[in-house]
PDB file of C-alpha atoms in Angstrom:
ATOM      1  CA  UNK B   3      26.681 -16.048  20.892  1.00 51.00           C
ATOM      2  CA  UNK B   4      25.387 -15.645  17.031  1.00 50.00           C
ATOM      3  CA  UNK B   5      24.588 -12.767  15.332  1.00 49.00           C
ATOM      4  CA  UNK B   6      20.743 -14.765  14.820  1.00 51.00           C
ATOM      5  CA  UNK B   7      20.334 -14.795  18.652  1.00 50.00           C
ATOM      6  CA  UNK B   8      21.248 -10.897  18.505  1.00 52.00           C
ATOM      7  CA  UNK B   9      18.411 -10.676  16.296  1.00 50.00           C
ATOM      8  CA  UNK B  10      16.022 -12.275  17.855  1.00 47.00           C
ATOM      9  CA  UNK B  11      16.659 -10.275  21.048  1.00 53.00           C
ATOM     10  CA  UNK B  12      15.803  -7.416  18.727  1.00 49.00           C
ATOM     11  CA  UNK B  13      13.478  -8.656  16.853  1.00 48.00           C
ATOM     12  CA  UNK B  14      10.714  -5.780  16.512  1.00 43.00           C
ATOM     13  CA  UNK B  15       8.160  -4.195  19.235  1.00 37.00           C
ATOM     14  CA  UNK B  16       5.896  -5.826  22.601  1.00 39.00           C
ATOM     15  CA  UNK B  17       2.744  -6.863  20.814  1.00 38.00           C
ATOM     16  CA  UNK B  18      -0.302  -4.227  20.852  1.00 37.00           C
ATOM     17  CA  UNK B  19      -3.853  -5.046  21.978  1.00 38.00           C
ATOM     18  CA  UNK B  20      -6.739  -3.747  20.509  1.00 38.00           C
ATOM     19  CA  UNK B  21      -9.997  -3.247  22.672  1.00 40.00           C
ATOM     20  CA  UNK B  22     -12.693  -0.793  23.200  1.00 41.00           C
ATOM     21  CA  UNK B  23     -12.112   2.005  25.164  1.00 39.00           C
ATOM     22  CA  UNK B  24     -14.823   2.940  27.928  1.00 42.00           C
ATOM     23  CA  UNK B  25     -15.039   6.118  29.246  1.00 41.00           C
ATOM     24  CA  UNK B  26     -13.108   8.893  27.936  1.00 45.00           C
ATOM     25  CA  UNK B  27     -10.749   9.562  30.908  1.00 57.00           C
ATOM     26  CA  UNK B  28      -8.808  13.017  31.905  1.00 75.00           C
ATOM     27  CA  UNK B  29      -4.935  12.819  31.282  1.00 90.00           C
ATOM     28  CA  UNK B  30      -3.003  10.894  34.472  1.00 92.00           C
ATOM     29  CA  UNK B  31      -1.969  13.672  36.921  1.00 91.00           C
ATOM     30  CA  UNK B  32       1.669  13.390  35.984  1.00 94.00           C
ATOM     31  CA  UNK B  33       0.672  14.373  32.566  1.00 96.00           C
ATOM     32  CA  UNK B  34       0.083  17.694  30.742  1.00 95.00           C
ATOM     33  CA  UNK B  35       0.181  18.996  27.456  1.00 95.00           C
ATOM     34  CA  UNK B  36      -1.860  18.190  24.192  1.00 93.00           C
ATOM     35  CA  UNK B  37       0.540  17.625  21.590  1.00 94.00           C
ATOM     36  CA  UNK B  38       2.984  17.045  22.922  1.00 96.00           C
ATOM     37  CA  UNK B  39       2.061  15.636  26.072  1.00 97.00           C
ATOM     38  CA  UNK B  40       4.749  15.928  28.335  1.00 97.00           C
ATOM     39  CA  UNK B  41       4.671  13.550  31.801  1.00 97.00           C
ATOM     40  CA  UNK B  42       7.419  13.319  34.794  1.00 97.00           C
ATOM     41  CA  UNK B  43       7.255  10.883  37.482  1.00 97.00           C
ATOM     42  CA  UNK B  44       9.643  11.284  40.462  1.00 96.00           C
ATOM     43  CA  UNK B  45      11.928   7.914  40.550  1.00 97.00           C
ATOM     44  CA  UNK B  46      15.598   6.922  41.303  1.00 97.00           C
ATOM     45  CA  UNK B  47      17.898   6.068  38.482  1.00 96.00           C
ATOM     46  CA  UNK B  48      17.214   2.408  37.554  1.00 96.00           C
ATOM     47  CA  UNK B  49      14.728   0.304  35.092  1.00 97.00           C
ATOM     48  CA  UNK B  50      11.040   1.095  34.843  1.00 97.00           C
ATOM     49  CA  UNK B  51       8.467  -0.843  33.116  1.00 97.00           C
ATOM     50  CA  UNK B  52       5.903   2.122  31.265  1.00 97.00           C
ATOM     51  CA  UNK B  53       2.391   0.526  30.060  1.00 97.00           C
ATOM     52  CA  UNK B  54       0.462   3.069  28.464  1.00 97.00           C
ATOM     53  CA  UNK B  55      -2.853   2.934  26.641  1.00 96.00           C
ATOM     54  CA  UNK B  56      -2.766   5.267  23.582  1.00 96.00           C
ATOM     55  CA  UNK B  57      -6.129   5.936  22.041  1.00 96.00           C
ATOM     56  CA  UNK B  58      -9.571   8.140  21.922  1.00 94.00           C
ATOM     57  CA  UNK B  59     -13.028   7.726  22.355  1.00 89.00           C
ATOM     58  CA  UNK B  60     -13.618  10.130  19.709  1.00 92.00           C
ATOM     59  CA  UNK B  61     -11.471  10.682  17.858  1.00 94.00           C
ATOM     60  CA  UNK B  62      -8.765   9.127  15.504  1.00 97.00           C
ATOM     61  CA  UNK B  63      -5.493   9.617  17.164  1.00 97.00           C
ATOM     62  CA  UNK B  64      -1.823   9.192  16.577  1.00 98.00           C
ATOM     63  CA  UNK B  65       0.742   8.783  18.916  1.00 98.00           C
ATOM     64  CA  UNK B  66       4.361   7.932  19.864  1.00 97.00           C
ATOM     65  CA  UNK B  67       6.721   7.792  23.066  1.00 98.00           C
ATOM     66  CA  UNK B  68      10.045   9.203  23.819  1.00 97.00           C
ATOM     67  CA  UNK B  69      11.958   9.582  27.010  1.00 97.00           C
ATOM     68  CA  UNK B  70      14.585  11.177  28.370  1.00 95.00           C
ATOM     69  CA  UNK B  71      17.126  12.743  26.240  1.00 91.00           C
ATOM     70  CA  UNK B  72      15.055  12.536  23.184  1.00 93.00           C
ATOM     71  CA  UNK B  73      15.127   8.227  23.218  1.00 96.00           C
ATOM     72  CA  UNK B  74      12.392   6.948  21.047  1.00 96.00           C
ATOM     73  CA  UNK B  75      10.350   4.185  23.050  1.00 97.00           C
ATOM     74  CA  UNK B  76       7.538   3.930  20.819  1.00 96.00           C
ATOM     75  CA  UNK B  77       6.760   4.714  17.019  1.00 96.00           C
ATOM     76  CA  UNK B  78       3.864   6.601  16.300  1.00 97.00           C
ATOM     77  CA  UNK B  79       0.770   3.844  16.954  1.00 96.00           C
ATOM     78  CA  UNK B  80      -2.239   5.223  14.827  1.00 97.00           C
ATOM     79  CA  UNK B  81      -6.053   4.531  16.374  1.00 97.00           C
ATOM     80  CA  UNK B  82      -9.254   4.829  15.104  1.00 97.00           C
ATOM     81  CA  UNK B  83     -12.058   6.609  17.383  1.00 96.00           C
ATOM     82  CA  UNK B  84     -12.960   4.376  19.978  1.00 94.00           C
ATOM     83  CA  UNK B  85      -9.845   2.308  20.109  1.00 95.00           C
ATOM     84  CA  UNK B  86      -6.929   2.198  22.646  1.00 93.00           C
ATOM     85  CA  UNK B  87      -3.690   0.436  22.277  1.00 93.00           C
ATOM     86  CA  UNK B  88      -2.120  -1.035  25.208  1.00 95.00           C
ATOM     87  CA  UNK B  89       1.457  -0.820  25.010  1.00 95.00           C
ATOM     88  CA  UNK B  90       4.349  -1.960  27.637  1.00 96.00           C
ATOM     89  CA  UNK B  91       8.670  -0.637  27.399  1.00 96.00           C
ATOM     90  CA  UNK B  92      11.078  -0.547  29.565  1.00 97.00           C
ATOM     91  CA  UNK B  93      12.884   2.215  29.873  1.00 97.00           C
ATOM     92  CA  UNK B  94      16.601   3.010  31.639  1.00 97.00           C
ATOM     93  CA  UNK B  95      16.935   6.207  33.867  1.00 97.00           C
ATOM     94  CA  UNK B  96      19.981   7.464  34.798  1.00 95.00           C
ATOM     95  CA  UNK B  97      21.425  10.900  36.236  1.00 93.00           C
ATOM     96  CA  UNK B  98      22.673  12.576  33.727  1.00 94.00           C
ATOM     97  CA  UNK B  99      19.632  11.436  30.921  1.00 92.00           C
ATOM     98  CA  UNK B 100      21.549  12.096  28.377  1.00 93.00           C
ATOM     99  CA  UNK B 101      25.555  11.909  27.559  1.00 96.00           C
ATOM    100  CA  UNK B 102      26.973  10.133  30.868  1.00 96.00           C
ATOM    101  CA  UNK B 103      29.731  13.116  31.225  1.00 97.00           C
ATOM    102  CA  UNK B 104      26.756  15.494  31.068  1.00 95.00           C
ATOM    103  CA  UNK B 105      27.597  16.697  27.755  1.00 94.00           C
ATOM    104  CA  UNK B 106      24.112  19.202  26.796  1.00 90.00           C
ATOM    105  CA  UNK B 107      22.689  19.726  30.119  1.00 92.00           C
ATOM    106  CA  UNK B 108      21.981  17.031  33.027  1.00 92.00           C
ATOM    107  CA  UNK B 109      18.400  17.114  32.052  1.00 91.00           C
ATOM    108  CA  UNK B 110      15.452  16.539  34.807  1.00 93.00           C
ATOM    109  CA  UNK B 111      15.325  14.222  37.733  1.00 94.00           C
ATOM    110  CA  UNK B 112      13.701  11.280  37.762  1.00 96.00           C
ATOM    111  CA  UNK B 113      11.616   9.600  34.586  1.00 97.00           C
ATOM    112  CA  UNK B 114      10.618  12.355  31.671  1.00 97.00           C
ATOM    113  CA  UNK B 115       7.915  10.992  29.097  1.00 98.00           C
ATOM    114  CA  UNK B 116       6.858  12.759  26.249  1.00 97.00           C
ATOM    115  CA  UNK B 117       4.298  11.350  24.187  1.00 98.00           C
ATOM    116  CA  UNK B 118       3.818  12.564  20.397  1.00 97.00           C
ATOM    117  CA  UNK B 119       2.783  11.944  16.659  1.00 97.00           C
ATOM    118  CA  UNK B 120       0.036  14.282  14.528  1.00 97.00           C
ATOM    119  CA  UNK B 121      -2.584  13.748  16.980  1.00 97.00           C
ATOM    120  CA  UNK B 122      -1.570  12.133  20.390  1.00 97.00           C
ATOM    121  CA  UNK B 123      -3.956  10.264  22.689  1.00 97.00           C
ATOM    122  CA  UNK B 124      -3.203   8.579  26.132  1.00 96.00           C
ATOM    123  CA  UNK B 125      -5.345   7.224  28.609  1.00 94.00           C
ATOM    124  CA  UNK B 126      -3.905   4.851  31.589  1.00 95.00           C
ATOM    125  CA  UNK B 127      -0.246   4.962  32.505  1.00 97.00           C
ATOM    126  CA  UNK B 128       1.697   3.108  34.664  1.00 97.00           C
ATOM    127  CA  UNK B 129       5.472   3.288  35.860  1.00 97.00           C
ATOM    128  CA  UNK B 130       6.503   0.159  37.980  1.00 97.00           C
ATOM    129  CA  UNK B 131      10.400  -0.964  38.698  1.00 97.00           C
ATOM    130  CA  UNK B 132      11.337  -3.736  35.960  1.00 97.00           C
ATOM    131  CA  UNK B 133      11.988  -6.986  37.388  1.00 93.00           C
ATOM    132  CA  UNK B 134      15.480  -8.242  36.285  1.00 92.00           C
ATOM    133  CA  UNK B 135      14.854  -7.407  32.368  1.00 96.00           C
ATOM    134  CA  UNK B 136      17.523  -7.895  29.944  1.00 95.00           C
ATOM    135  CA  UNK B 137      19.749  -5.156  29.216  1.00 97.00           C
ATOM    136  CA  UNK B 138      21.707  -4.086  26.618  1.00 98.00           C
ATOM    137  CA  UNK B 139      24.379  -1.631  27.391  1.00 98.00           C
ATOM    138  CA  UNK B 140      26.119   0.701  24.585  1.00 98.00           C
ATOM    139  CA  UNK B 141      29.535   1.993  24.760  1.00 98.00           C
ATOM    140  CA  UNK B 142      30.237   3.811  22.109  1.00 98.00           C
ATOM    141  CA  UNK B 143      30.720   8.269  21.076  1.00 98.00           C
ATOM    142  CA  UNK B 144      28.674  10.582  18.949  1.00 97.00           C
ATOM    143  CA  UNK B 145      27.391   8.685  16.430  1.00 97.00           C
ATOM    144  CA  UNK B 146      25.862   6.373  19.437  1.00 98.00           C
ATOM    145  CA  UNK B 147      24.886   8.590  21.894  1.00 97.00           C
ATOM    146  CA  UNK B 148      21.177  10.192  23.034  1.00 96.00           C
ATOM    147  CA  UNK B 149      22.026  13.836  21.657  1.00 94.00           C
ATOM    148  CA  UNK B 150      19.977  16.516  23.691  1.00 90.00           C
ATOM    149  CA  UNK B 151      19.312  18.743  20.050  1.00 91.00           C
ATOM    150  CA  UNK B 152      17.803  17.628  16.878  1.00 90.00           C
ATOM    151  CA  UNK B 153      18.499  17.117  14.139  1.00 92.00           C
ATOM    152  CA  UNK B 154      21.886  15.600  15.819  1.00 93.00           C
ATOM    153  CA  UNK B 155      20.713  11.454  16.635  1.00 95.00           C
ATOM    154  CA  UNK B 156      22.945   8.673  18.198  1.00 96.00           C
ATOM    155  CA  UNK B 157      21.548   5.220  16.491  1.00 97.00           C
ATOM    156  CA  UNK B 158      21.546   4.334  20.704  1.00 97.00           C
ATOM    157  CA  UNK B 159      18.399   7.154  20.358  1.00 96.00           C
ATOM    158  CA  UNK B 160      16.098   5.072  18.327  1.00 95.00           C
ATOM    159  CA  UNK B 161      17.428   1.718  19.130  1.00 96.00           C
ATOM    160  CA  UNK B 162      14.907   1.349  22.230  1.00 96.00           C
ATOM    161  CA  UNK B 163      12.154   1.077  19.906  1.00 96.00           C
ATOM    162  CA  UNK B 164      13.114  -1.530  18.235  1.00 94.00           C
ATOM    163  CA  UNK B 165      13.654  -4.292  21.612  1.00 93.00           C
ATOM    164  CA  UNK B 166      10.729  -6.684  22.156  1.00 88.00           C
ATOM    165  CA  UNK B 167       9.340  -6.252  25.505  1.00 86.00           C
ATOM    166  CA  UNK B 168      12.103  -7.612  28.645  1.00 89.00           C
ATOM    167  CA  UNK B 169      14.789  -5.649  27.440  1.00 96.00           C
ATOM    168  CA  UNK B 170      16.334  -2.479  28.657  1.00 98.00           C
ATOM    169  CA  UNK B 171      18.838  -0.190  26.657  1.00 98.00           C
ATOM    170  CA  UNK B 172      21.159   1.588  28.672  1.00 98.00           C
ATOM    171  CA  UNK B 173      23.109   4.266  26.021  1.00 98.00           C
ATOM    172  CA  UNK B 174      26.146   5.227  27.882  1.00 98.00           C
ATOM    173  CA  UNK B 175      27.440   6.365  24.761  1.00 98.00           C
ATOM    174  CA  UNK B 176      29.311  10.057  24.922  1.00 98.00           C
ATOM    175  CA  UNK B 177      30.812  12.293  22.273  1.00 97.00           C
ATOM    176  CA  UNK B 178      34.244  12.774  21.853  1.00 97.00           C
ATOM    177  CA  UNK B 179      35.078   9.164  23.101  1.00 98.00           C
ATOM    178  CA  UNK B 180      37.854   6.699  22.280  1.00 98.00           C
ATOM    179  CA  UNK B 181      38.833   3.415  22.905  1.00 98.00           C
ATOM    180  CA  UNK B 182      41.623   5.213  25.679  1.00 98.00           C
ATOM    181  CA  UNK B 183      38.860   7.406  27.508  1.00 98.00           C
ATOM    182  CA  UNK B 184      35.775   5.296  27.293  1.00 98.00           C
ATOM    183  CA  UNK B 185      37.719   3.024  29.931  1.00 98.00           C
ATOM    184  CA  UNK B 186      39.175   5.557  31.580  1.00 97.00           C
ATOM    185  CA  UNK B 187      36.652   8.415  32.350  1.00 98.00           C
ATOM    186  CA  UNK B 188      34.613   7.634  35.553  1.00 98.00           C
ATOM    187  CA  UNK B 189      31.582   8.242  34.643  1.00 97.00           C
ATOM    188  CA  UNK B 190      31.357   5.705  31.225  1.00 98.00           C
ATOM    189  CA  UNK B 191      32.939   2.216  31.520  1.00 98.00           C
ATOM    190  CA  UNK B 192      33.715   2.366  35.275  1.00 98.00           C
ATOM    191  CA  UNK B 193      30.366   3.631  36.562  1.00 97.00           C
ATOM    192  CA  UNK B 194      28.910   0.893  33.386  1.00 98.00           C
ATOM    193  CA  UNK B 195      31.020  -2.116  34.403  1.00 98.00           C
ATOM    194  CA  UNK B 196      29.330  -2.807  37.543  1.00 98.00           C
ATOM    195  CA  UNK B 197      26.049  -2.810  36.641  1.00 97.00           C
ATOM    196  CA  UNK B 198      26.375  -5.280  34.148  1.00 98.00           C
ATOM    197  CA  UNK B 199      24.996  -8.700  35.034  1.00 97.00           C
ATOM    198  CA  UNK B 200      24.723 -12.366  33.171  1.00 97.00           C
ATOM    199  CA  UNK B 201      23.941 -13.075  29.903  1.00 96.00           C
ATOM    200  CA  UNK B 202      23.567  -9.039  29.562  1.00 97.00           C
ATOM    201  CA  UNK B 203      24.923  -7.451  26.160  1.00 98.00           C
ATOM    202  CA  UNK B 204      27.339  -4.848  25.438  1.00 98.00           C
ATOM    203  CA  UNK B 205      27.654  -3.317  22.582  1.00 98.00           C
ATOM    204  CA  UNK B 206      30.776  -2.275  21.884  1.00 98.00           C
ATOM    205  CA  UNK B 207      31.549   1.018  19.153  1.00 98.00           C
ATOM    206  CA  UNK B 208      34.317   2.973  18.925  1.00 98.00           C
ATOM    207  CA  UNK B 209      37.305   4.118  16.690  1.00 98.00           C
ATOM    208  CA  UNK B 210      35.794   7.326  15.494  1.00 97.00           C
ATOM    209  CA  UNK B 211      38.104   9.589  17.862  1.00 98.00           C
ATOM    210  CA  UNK B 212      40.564   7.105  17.259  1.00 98.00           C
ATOM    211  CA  UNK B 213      42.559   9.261  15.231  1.00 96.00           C
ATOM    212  CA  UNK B 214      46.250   8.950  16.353  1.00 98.00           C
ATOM    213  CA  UNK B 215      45.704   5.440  18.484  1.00 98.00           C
ATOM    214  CA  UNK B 216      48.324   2.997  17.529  1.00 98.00           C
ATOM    215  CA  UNK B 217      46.406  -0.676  15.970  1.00 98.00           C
ATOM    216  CA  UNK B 218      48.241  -2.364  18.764  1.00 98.00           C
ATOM    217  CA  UNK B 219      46.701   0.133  21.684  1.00 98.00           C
ATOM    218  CA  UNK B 220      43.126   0.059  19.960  1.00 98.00           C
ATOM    219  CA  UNK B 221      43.594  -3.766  20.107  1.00 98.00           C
ATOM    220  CA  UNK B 222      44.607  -3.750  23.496  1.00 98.00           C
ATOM    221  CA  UNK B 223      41.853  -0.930  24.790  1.00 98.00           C
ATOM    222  CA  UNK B 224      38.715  -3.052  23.026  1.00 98.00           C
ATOM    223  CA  UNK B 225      40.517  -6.314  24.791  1.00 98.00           C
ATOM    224  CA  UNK B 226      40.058  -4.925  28.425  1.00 98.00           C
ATOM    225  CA  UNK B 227      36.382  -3.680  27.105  1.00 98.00           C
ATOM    226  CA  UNK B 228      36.105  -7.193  26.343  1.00 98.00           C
ATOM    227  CA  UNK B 229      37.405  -8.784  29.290  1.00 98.00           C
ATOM    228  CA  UNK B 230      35.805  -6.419  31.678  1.00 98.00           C
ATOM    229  CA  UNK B 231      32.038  -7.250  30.031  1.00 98.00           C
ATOM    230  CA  UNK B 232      32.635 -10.798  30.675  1.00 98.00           C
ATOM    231  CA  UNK B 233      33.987 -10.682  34.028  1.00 98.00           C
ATOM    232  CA  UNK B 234      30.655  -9.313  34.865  1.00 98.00           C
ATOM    233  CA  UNK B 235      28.804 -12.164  33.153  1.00 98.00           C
ATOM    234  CA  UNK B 236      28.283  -9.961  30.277  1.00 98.00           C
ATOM    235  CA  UNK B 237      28.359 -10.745  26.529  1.00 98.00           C
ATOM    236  CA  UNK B 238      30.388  -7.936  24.190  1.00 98.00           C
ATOM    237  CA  UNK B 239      29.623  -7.457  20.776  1.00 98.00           C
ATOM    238  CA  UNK B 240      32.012  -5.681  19.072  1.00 98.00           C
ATOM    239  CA  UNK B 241      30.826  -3.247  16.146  1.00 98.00           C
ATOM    240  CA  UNK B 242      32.620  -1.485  13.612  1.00 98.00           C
ATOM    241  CA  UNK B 243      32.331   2.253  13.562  1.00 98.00           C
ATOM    242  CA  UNK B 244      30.297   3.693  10.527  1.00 97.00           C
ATOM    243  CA  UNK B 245      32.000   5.140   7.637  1.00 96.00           C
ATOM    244  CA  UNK B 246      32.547   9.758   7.694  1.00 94.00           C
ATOM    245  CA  UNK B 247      31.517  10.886   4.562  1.00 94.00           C
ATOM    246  CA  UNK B 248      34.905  12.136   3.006  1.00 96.00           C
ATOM    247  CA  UNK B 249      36.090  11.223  -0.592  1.00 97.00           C
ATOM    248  CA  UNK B 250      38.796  11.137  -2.941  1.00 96.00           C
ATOM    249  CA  UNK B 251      37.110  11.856  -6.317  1.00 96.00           C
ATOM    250  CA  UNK B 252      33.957   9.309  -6.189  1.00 96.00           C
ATOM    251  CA  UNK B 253      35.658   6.772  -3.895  1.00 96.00           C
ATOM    252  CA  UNK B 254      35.885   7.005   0.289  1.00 97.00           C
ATOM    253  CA  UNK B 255      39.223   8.010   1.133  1.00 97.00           C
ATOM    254  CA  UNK B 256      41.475   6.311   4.556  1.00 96.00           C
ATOM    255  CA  UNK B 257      39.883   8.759   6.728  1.00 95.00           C
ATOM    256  CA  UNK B 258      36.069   8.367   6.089  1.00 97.00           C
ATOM    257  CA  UNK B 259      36.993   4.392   6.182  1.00 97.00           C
ATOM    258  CA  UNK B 260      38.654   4.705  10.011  1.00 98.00           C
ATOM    259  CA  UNK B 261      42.477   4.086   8.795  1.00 98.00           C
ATOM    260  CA  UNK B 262      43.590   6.917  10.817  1.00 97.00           C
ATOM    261  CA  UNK B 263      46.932   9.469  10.805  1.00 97.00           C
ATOM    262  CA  UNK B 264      49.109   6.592  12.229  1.00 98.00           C
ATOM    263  CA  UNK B 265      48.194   4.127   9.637  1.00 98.00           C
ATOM    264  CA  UNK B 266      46.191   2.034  11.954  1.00 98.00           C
ATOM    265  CA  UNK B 267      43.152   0.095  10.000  1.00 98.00           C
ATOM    266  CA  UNK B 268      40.604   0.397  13.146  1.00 98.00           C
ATOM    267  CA  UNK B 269      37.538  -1.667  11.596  1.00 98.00           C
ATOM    268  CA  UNK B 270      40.571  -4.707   9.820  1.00 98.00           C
ATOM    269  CA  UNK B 271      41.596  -4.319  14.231  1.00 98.00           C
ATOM    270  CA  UNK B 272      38.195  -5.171  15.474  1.00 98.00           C
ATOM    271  CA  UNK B 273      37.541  -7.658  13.072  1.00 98.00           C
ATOM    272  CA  UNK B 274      40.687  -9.701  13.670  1.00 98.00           C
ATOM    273  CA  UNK B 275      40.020  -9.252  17.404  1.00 98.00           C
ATOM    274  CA  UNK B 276      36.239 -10.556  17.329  1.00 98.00           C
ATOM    275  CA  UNK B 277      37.562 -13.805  15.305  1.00 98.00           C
ATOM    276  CA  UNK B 278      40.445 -14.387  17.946  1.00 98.00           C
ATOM    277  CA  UNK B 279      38.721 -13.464  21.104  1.00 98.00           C
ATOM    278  CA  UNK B 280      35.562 -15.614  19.728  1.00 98.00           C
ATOM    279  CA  UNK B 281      33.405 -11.835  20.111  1.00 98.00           C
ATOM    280  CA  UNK B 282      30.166 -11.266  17.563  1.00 98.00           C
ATOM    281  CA  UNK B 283      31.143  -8.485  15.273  1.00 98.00           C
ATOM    282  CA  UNK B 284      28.365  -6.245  13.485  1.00 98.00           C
ATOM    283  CA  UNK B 285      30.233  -4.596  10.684  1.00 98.00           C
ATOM    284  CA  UNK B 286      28.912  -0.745  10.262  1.00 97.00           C
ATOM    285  CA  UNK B 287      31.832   0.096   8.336  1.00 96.00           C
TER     286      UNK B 287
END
């Protein structure tokens, strides 16, 4: 699979419609709040489409959508009085929301929606199962993860907002993780693996917590990640881990760069391993 086609699967938000709105209509009865405004609908863990029309009839409004653990859906969509845009995401809900391990809180059952911007505006919204969308999973630690507290933000957080519409992102991201316990702990790669189906994508980010994992153990932890996405049908992407900012004078010494305390070069590992095992690589480092 090419790093284009990864692109295109990512290639910007579902299209908005503008139209006039008719009457100006009370918030849906899930919904309360003014800014923000906060709505919770009572659903299993699993895949929901959410179409929402964001607007006013009179006034100029400003809105955005977030879900769960702090996961932005939707950047803020700006109207002009009389104007609604209709807007349609699919969204992943799982139990814990946030960190799989339940790392800051478990969160609220079911689907949490929070719409908000300067001045947000919703009329009609809908919550319906999605049928069969693409999904892209994330395994990865911190610097992936949906963190319950700003101003601490996995790139997995804001990643959902930038998927056309037909995909899902499922962040099973979870602090503290390496290569050794993503596999391991129940509740990331073993609860993940089975949900993964074909032609699915699995993004693949670790090394971070690394820190005294041997090149040849890192290689062979990422290979069963590997293997185990494509027994499912499942295409892995491997990504480098970003650099830490530490420095030696002006330049980024071994540790910021992910050559950890054994001498292992973790990023050189998963580059080698995405040329040999034929695996896109999306180099963060």
């Amino acid at each position: 699979m090419s790093l284009k086609r990864l692109a295109l699967l990512t290639a910007g938000l579902s299209a908005v419609v503008l139209a006039p709105i008719p009457a100006a209509a009370a918030l849906p009865p899930q919904c309360s709040g003014t800014a923000p405004i906060k709505c919770s609908f009572n659903v299993a863990p699993g895949n929901y489409d959410v179409t929402v029309e964001l607007g006013s009839t009179t006034k100029a409004a400003n809105t955005s959508m977030s879900v769960e653990a702090r996961r932005q859906v939707l950047n803020a969509v700006s109207t002009t009085s009389g104007q609604v845009v209709k807007t349609k995401a699919t969204v992943n809900v799982r139990n814990p929301e946030g960190q799989p391990t339940g790392q800051g809180g478990n969160g609220t059952p079911g689907l949490q929606i929070t719409f908000g911007g300067s001045a947000p505006a919703i009329g009609t919204l809908t919550v319906t199962p999605a049928q069969a969308p693409l999904a892209v999973y994330l395994a990865g630690d911190s610097t992936v993860c949906d963190q319950p507290t700003a101003p601490y933000t996995g790139w997995g957080q804001y990643l959902p907002a930038r998927v056309r519409e037909g995909a899902v992102i499922a962040n099973y991201g979870d602090s503290g993780e390496s290569s050794g316990s993503f596999l391991s702990n129940s509740a990331l790669f073993p609860r993940m693996k089975p949900l993964i189906r074909s032609k699915d994508l699995v993004f693949i980010q670790l090394g971070h917590n690394d820190k005294t994992t041997s090149a040849g153990a890192f290689r062979d932890n990422l290979t069963r990640l590997v293997n185990g996405v494509r027994e499912r049908g499942g295409v892995p992407v491997l990504m480098t881990p970003p650099v830490r900012r530490l420095f030696s004078g002006t330049k980024l010494n071994n540790t910021a760069l992910h050559i950890n305390s054994v001498g292992a070069d973790l990023p050189a590992v998963i580059r080698a391993l995405g040329r040999s095992a034929n695996v896109p690589v999306i180099d963060l480092t």
